[in-house]
Amino acid sequence: FHSVTGMIKQLSTVNGNTKVPEMIVVGIPNTNRGRDLSPTQVDIDFFTGDSLPFASGGGDKFLDFIEKELIPHVEKNSPTTPYRTFIGHSFGGLSVLDALKTRPDLFNNYIAIDPSLWWDQGNYLKSLDSVVTNSQYKNKNLYVGVANTLSKDMSFESVQNDTARASFHIRSIINFVNAMENKQENGLEVDWKYYKDDTHGSAPLITTYDAFRFIFPWYDMDFLEDFYDPDMNKPADELIALIKDHYVEVSEHLGYKVLPSERFVNEMGYGFMNNKINYSHALLQMNVQNYPESSNVYDSMGDCYLAEKDSVKALEYFNKGAEMNNPFSREKAEMLKEKLE
């Protein structure tokens, strides 16, 4: 949970990063992991041949809980959007694939980390054929991480022809991703990777990172680098047009209207204030247009006018912020008014 929240913060806000959107992260601890994350009821342990030491087959009820209780609760109490990603590791990865199979409309993205596809003697793996041929996956993404669970005398290539029970975990995942790659007519965007330097336990961190980069290639504003170049002086109108066009594309991908983040644009505006004031003015003015109910956008615009040595316009914007109970704007307005008088 903490690796995912830290990763999203780093990739969405830290150091001006725009690699992925900001997200609400919900972690789900299980009271009975084997029961909740297994899609079918099984009596015999696949690897030992002994009786299974835990209850199983509660996967459908667990997904019911997510769909009918958890998601409505989060939506009621947090500023959510309808765009969702489901991440699971091991048995959790099995649950992710079960959701992909049985509830393709519940999530937009499915990330299965070294999923336990050996479950039910491999019979559940066969049932996933419906995912390959189903046509309900337009604009959906699946990323699968494969950990290195090979014995020392085995390679990734040779294990695919192995028949030993001990290697069935990795073979089952390889069989699944190969099938998904070979039949892409269902609209599902699929990618996967074998992590030869990571075990079953260490694979979640790097898999989640790579999955986010696969899912959100259209989110990054890499065109901003040209405007930060001190030797380039492109028109401010071009910067604003590129940002607006970018968020039109983002809105199309996410399925709802998205505006440039007030905080992100504000940070860019202040970043340009000392060297490219025309960029600063255009960015902060865009924030005023996009977020007219925020007192901060008027306070920032006032600072920009001060940097442009237009005290009269600065006072106008500080007064607007003060009217909206912004204490910083009120203090600036009083000081500036006194100096002007």
CSV table of C-alpha atoms in Angstrom, one decimal:
chain,number,residue,atom,x,y,z
A,1,PHE,CA,0.0,0.0,0.0
A,2,HIS,CA,2.7,2.5,1.0
A,3,SER,CA,4.8,1.8,-2.1
A,4,VAL,CA,1.8,2.4,-4.3
A,5,THR,CA,0.8,5.7,-2.6
A,6,GLY,CA,4.4,6.9,-2.6
A,7,MET,CA,4.9,6.0,-6.3
A,8,ILE,CA,1.7,7.8,-7.4
A,9,LYS,CA,2.7,10.9,-5.4
A,10,GLN,CA,6.2,10.8,-7.0
A,11,LEU,CA,4.9,10.3,-10.5
A,12,SER,CA,2.0,12.7,-10.4
A,13,THR,CA,3.1,15.7,-8.3
A,14,VAL,CA,6.8,15.7,-7.1
A,15,ASN,CA,9.3,17.7,-9.0
A,16,GLY,CA,6.7,18.7,-11.6
A,17,ASN,CA,6.1,15.1,-12.7
A,18,THR,CA,3.0,14.5,-14.8
A,19,LYS,CA,3.6,10.8,-15.6
A,20,VAL,CA,0.3,9.6,-14.1
A,21,PRO,CA,-2.8,11.3,-12.7
A,22,GLU,CA,-3.3,11.9,-9.1
A,23,MET,CA,-5.3,9.0,-7.6
A,24,ILE,CA,-7.1,7.9,-4.5
A,25,VAL,CA,-5.6,4.6,-3.3
A,26,VAL,CA,-7.8,2.2,-1.3
A,27,GLY,CA,-6.1,-0.8,0.4
A,28,ILE,CA,-8.2,-3.8,1.2
A,29,PRO,CA,-6.9,-6.0,4.1
A,30,ASN,CA,-8.5,-9.5,4.2
A,31,THR,CA,-10.0,-11.3,7.2
A,32,ASN,CA,-9.6,-14.6,5.2
A,33,ARG,CA,-7.3,-14.2,2.2
A,34,GLY,CA,-7.6,-17.7,0.8
A,35,ARG,CA,-11.3,-17.6,0.9
A,36,ASP,CA,-11.8,-14.1,-0.4
A,37,LEU,CA,-9.3,-14.1,-3.3
A,38,SER,CA,-10.0,-17.6,-4.7
A,39,PRO,CA,-12.6,-17.7,-7.5
A,40,THR,CA,-13.6,-21.4,-7.1
A,41,GLN,CA,-14.0,-23.9,-4.2
A,42,VAL,CA,-11.1,-26.4,-3.9
A,43,ASP,CA,-10.5,-29.2,-1.5
A,44,ILE,CA,-7.0,-30.4,-2.3
A,45,ASP,CA,-3.8,-28.4,-2.2
A,46,PHE,CA,-2.3,-28.4,-5.7
A,47,PHE,CA,1.3,-28.6,-4.6
A,48,THR,CA,1.2,-31.1,-1.7
A,49,GLY,CA,-1.8,-33.2,-2.5
A,50,ASP,CA,-3.1,-32.8,1.0
A,51,SER,CA,-6.4,-31.3,2.1
A,52,LEU,CA,-6.5,-27.6,1.6
A,53,PRO,CA,-5.9,-26.0,5.0
A,54,PHE,CA,-8.2,-23.0,4.4
A,55,ALA,CA,-11.7,-22.1,3.1
A,56,SER,CA,-11.9,-21.2,-0.6
A,57,GLY,CA,-14.2,-20.1,-3.3
A,58,GLY,CA,-15.4,-16.8,-1.9
A,59,GLY,CA,-14.0,-14.7,-4.7
A,60,ASP,CA,-17.4,-13.8,-6.2
A,61,LYS,CA,-18.7,-12.6,-2.8
A,62,PHE,CA,-15.5,-10.6,-2.4
A,63,LEU,CA,-16.0,-8.9,-5.7
A,64,ASP,CA,-19.6,-8.3,-4.7
A,65,PHE,CA,-18.3,-6.5,-1.6
A,66,ILE,CA,-16.0,-4.3,-3.7
A,67,GLU,CA,-18.7,-3.4,-6.3
A,68,LYS,CA,-21.8,-3.0,-4.0
A,69,GLU,CA,-20.3,-1.8,-0.7
A,70,LEU,CA,-16.7,-0.5,-1.0
A,71,ILE,CA,-16.9,1.5,-4.2
A,72,PRO,CA,-20.2,3.2,-3.2
A,73,HIS,CA,-18.7,4.0,0.3
A,74,VAL,CA,-15.6,5.6,-1.3
A,75,GLU,CA,-17.6,7.5,-3.8
A,76,LYS,CA,-19.9,8.9,-1.0
A,77,ASN,CA,-17.0,10.0,1.1
A,78,SER,CA,-14.2,11.1,-1.3
A,79,PRO,CA,-14.0,13.2,-4.5
A,80,THR,CA,-13.8,10.3,-6.9
A,81,THR,CA,-14.1,9.9,-10.6
A,82,PRO,CA,-15.5,6.8,-12.5
A,83,TYR,CA,-12.0,5.8,-13.7
A,84,ARG,CA,-10.7,2.9,-11.6
A,85,THR,CA,-7.7,0.5,-11.5
A,86,PHE,CA,-7.6,-2.9,-9.7
A,87,ILE,CA,-4.2,-4.1,-8.5
A,88,GLY,CA,-3.5,-7.5,-6.9
A,89,HIS,CA,-0.5,-9.7,-6.1
A,90,SER,CA,-0.4,-13.6,-5.9
A,91,PHE,CA,-3.9,-14.6,-4.9
A,92,GLY,CA,-4.8,-10.9,-5.3
A,93,GLY,CA,-3.6,-11.2,-8.9
A,94,LEU,CA,-5.9,-14.2,-9.3
A,95,SER,CA,-8.8,-12.0,-8.0
A,96,VAL,CA,-7.8,-9.2,-10.5
A,97,LEU,CA,-8.1,-11.7,-13.4
A,98,ASP,CA,-11.4,-13.0,-12.1
A,99,ALA,CA,-12.7,-9.5,-12.0
A,100,LEU,CA,-11.5,-9.0,-15.6
A,101,LYS,CA,-13.3,-12.1,-16.6
A,102,THR,CA,-16.6,-11.6,-14.7
A,103,ARG,CA,-16.9,-7.8,-14.3
A,104,PRO,CA,-15.1,-6.2,-17.2
A,105,ASP,CA,-17.0,-2.9,-16.6
A,106,LEU,CA,-16.1,-2.5,-13.0
A,107,PHE,CA,-12.5,-1.3,-13.7
A,108,ASN,CA,-10.7,0.4,-16.5
A,109,ASN,CA,-7.3,-1.1,-15.7
A,110,TYR,CA,-6.3,-4.5,-14.3
A,111,ILE,CA,-2.8,-5.1,-12.9
A,112,ALA,CA,-2.1,-8.8,-12.0
A,113,ILE,CA,1.2,-9.3,-10.2
A,114,ASP,CA,2.5,-12.9,-10.4
A,115,PRO,CA,-1.0,-14.2,-10.2
A,116,SER,CA,-1.7,-17.7,-8.7
A,117,LEU,CA,-3.0,-19.2,-12.0
A,118,TRP,CA,-2.1,-22.7,-10.8
A,119,TRP,CA,-5.3,-22.5,-8.7
A,120,ASP,CA,-7.8,-25.4,-9.0
A,121,GLN,CA,-5.3,-27.7,-10.7
A,122,GLY,CA,-5.0,-25.2,-13.5
A,123,ASN,CA,-8.7,-25.6,-14.4
A,124,TYR,CA,-9.3,-21.9,-13.6
A,125,LEU,CA,-6.6,-20.9,-16.1
A,126,LYS,CA,-8.6,-22.8,-18.8
A,127,SER,CA,-11.8,-20.8,-17.9
A,128,LEU,CA,-9.9,-17.5,-18.7
A,129,ASP,CA,-10.2,-18.4,-22.4
A,130,SER,CA,-13.4,-16.3,-22.3
A,131,VAL,CA,-11.3,-13.2,-21.6
A,132,VAL,CA,-9.4,-13.8,-24.8
A,133,THR,CA,-12.5,-14.0,-27.0
A,134,ASN,CA,-14.8,-11.6,-25.2
A,135,SER,CA,-15.5,-8.4,-27.0
A,136,GLN,CA,-16.2,-6.2,-24.0
A,137,TYR,CA,-12.7,-4.9,-23.4
A,138,LYS,CA,-12.5,-1.8,-25.6
A,139,ASN,CA,-10.5,0.9,-23.8
A,140,LYS,CA,-9.4,-1.5,-21.1
A,141,ASN,CA,-5.8,-2.3,-20.1
A,142,LEU,CA,-4.2,-5.4,-18.6
A,143,TYR,CA,-0.7,-5.6,-17.3
A,144,VAL,CA,0.8,-8.8,-15.9
A,145,GLY,CA,4.1,-9.1,-14.0
A,146,VAL,CA,5.9,-12.4,-14.0
A,147,ALA,CA,8.3,-13.0,-11.1
A,148,ASN,CA,11.4,-15.3,-11.2
A,149,THR,CA,10.2,-18.4,-9.4
A,150,LEU,CA,12.5,-20.7,-11.4
A,151,SER,CA,14.8,-23.3,-9.9
A,152,LYS,CA,18.5,-22.7,-10.4
A,153,ASP,CA,18.8,-25.2,-13.2
A,154,MET,CA,15.9,-23.8,-15.2
A,155,SER,CA,15.7,-20.8,-17.6
A,156,PHE,CA,12.7,-18.8,-18.7
A,157,GLU,CA,12.9,-20.5,-22.1
A,158,SER,CA,13.3,-24.1,-20.9
A,159,VAL,CA,10.6,-23.9,-18.2
A,160,GLN,CA,7.9,-23.4,-20.8
A,161,ASN,CA,8.5,-27.1,-21.9
A,162,ASP,CA,8.8,-28.4,-18.4
A,163,THR,CA,6.1,-30.7,-16.9
A,164,ALA,CA,7.0,-30.6,-13.2
A,165,ARG,CA,4.4,-29.6,-10.7
A,166,ALA,CA,6.9,-27.2,-9.0
A,167,SER,CA,7.2,-25.0,-12.1
A,168,PHE,CA,3.5,-24.9,-12.9
A,169,HIS,CA,3.1,-21.5,-11.2
A,170,ILE,CA,5.3,-19.6,-13.7
A,171,ARG,CA,4.2,-21.8,-16.6
A,172,SER,CA,0.6,-21.1,-16.0
A,173,ILE,CA,1.2,-17.3,-16.1
A,174,ILE,CA,3.4,-17.6,-19.3
A,175,ASN,CA,0.6,-19.6,-21.0
A,176,PHE,CA,-1.9,-17.0,-20.1
A,177,VAL,CA,0.1,-14.0,-21.3
A,178,ASN,CA,1.0,-15.8,-24.5
A,179,ALA,CA,-2.6,-16.5,-25.2
A,180,MET,CA,-3.5,-12.8,-24.5
A,181,GLU,CA,-0.8,-11.6,-26.8
A,182,ASN,CA,-1.8,-13.8,-29.7
A,183,LYS,CA,-5.5,-12.8,-29.7
A,184,GLN,CA,-5.9,-9.1,-29.4
A,185,GLU,CA,-9.2,-8.7,-31.4
A,186,ASN,CA,-11.2,-8.3,-28.2
A,187,GLY,CA,-10.0,-4.6,-27.8
A,188,LEU,CA,-8.1,-5.3,-24.6
A,189,GLU,CA,-4.7,-3.6,-24.4
A,190,VAL,CA,-2.2,-6.1,-22.9
A,191,ASP,CA,1.4,-5.9,-21.8
A,192,TRP,CA,3.5,-8.1,-19.5
A,193,LYS,CA,7.1,-8.5,-18.4
A,194,TYR,CA,9.3,-11.2,-16.9
A,195,TYR,CA,11.3,-9.8,-14.0
A,196,LYS,CA,14.3,-12.1,-13.8
A,197,ASP,CA,15.8,-10.2,-10.9
A,198,ASP,CA,12.7,-10.2,-8.7
A,199,THR,CA,11.1,-12.9,-6.6
A,200,HIS,CA,7.5,-13.5,-6.0
A,201,GLY,CA,7.8,-11.2,-2.9
A,202,SER,CA,9.7,-8.4,-4.5
A,203,ALA,CA,7.9,-8.2,-7.9
A,204,PRO,CA,5.0,-5.9,-6.8
A,205,LEU,CA,7.0,-2.7,-6.6
A,206,ILE,CA,8.6,-2.7,-10.0
A,207,THR,CA,5.5,-4.3,-11.7
A,208,THR,CA,3.2,-1.6,-10.4
A,209,TYR,CA,5.6,1.1,-11.7
A,210,ASP,CA,5.9,-0.5,-15.2
A,211,ALA,CA,2.1,-1.0,-15.2
A,212,PHE,CA,1.4,2.7,-14.6
A,213,ARG,CA,3.8,3.7,-17.3
A,214,PHE,CA,2.1,1.3,-19.7
A,215,ILE,CA,-1.4,2.5,-18.8
A,216,PHE,CA,-0.8,6.2,-18.9
A,217,PRO,CA,1.6,7.0,-21.8
A,218,TRP,CA,-0.8,9.7,-22.9
A,219,TYR,CA,-0.8,11.6,-19.6
A,220,ASP,CA,2.7,13.0,-19.5
A,221,MET,CA,3.2,16.6,-20.7
A,222,ASP,CA,6.7,16.1,-22.0
A,223,PHE,CA,6.2,19.1,-24.4
A,224,LEU,CA,6.8,21.4,-21.4
A,225,GLU,CA,10.5,20.8,-21.6
A,226,ASP,CA,10.8,23.1,-24.6
A,227,PHE,CA,9.3,26.0,-22.7
A,228,TYR,CA,11.7,25.6,-19.7
A,229,ASP,CA,14.6,25.8,-22.1
A,230,PRO,CA,16.2,29.2,-21.4
A,231,ASP,CA,17.3,29.6,-25.0
A,232,MET,CA,13.9,29.1,-26.4
A,233,ASN,CA,11.2,31.8,-26.4
A,234,LYS,CA,8.1,30.3,-27.9
A,235,PRO,CA,4.9,32.4,-27.6
A,236,ALA,CA,2.9,32.0,-24.4
A,237,ASP,CA,-0.2,31.4,-26.5
A,238,GLU,CA,1.4,28.2,-27.9
A,239,LEU,CA,2.1,27.0,-24.3
A,240,ILE,CA,-1.6,27.5,-23.3
A,241,ALA,CA,-2.9,25.9,-26.5
A,242,LEU,CA,-0.7,22.8,-26.0
A,243,ILE,CA,-1.9,22.4,-22.4
A,244,LYS,CA,-5.5,22.8,-23.4
A,245,ASP,CA,-5.2,20.3,-26.3
A,246,HIS,CA,-3.4,17.8,-24.0
A,247,TYR,CA,-6.3,17.9,-21.5
A,248,VAL,CA,-8.8,17.4,-24.2
A,249,GLU,CA,-7.0,14.1,-25.0
A,250,VAL,CA,-6.7,13.2,-21.3
A,251,SER,CA,-10.5,13.8,-21.0
A,252,GLU,CA,-11.2,11.5,-23.9
A,253,HIS,CA,-9.1,8.7,-22.4
A,254,LEU,CA,-10.6,9.1,-18.9
A,255,GLY,CA,-14.2,9.5,-20.1
A,256,TYR,CA,-14.9,12.7,-18.4
A,257,LYS,CA,-13.8,16.4,-18.6
A,258,VAL,CA,-10.5,17.1,-16.9
A,259,LEU,CA,-9.0,20.5,-16.4
A,260,PRO,CA,-5.3,21.3,-15.7
A,261,SER,CA,-4.7,21.0,-12.0
A,262,GLU,CA,-4.9,24.3,-10.3
A,263,ARG,CA,-1.9,23.5,-8.1
A,264,PHE,CA,0.2,22.3,-11.0
A,265,VAL,CA,-0.5,25.3,-13.1
A,266,ASN,CA,0.1,27.6,-10.1
A,267,GLU,CA,3.5,26.0,-9.5
A,268,MET,CA,4.4,26.5,-13.2
A,269,GLY,CA,3.3,30.1,-13.1
A,270,TYR,CA,5.5,30.9,-10.1
A,271,GLY,CA,8.4,29.0,-11.7
A,272,PHE,CA,8.3,31.2,-14.8
A,273,MET,CA,7.8,34.5,-12.8
A,274,ASN,CA,11.4,35.4,-12.6
A,275,ASN,CA,12.6,34.6,-16.1
A,276,LYS,CA,9.6,34.3,-18.5
A,277,ILE,CA,6.9,36.5,-17.0
A,278,ASN,CA,4.7,36.2,-20.2
A,279,TYR,CA,4.4,32.4,-19.5
A,280,SER,CA,3.6,33.1,-15.9
A,281,HIS,CA,0.9,35.6,-16.8
A,282,ALA,CA,-0.8,33.3,-19.3
A,283,LEU,CA,-0.7,30.3,-17.0
A,284,LEU,CA,-2.1,32.1,-13.9
A,285,GLN,CA,-4.8,33.8,-16.1
A,286,MET,CA,-5.8,30.3,-17.3
A,287,ASN,CA,-6.2,29.3,-13.6
A,288,VAL,CA,-8.4,32.3,-13.0
A,289,GLN,CA,-10.6,31.1,-15.9
A,290,ASN,CA,-10.7,27.5,-14.8
A,291,TYR,CA,-11.1,28.0,-11.1
A,292,PRO,CA,-13.0,31.2,-10.5
A,293,GLU,CA,-14.2,30.0,-7.1
A,294,SER,CA,-10.7,29.7,-5.7
A,295,SER,CA,-9.3,32.7,-3.9
A,296,ASN,CA,-5.8,31.4,-4.5
A,297,VAL,CA,-5.9,32.0,-8.2
A,298,TYR,CA,-6.6,35.7,-7.6
A,299,ASP,CA,-3.8,36.0,-5.1
A,300,SER,CA,-1.3,34.4,-7.5
A,301,MET,CA,-2.5,36.6,-10.3
A,302,GLY,CA,-1.9,39.6,-8.0
A,303,ASP,CA,1.7,38.4,-7.4
A,304,CYS,CA,2.2,38.2,-11.1
A,305,TYR,CA,1.0,41.7,-11.7
A,306,LEU,CA,3.4,42.9,-8.9
A,307,ALA,CA,6.3,41.1,-10.8
A,308,GLU,CA,5.2,43.0,-13.9
A,309,LYS,CA,5.3,46.2,-11.9
A,310,ASP,CA,1.5,46.9,-12.4
A,311,SER,CA,0.5,47.7,-8.8
A,312,VAL,CA,-3.0,48.9,-9.7
A,313,LYS,CA,-3.9,45.5,-11.3
A,314,ALA,CA,-2.2,43.7,-8.5
A,315,LEU,CA,-4.3,45.5,-6.0
A,316,GLU,CA,-7.4,44.6,-8.0
A,317,TYR,CA,-6.7,40.9,-7.8
A,318,PHE,CA,-5.6,41.0,-4.1
A,319,ASN,CA,-8.9,42.7,-3.3
A,320,LYS,CA,-10.7,40.0,-5.1
A,321,GLY,CA,-8.8,37.3,-3.1
A,322,ALA,CA,-9.5,39.3,0.1
A,323,GLU,CA,-13.2,39.4,-0.7
A,324,MET,CA,-13.1,35.6,-0.8
A,325,ASN,CA,-11.5,35.5,2.7
A,326,ASN,CA,-7.9,34.8,1.6
A,327,PRO,CA,-5.8,36.1,4.5
A,328,PHE,CA,-2.7,36.4,2.4
A,329,SER,CA,-4.5,38.5,-0.2
A,330,ARG,CA,-6.0,40.7,2.5
A,331,GLU,CA,-2.6,41.4,4.0
A,332,LYS,CA,-1.0,42.1,0.6
A,333,ALA,CA,-3.9,44.4,-0.4
A,334,GLU,CA,-3.6,46.5,2.8
A,335,MET,CA,0.2,46.9,2.4
A,336,LEU,CA,-0.1,47.7,-1.3
A,337,LYS,CA,-3.0,50.2,-0.8
A,338,GLU,CA,-0.9,52.0,1.8
A,339,LYS,CA,2.1,52.3,-0.5
A,340,LEU,CA,-0.1,53.5,-3.4
A,341,GLU,CA,-1.6,56.2,-1.3
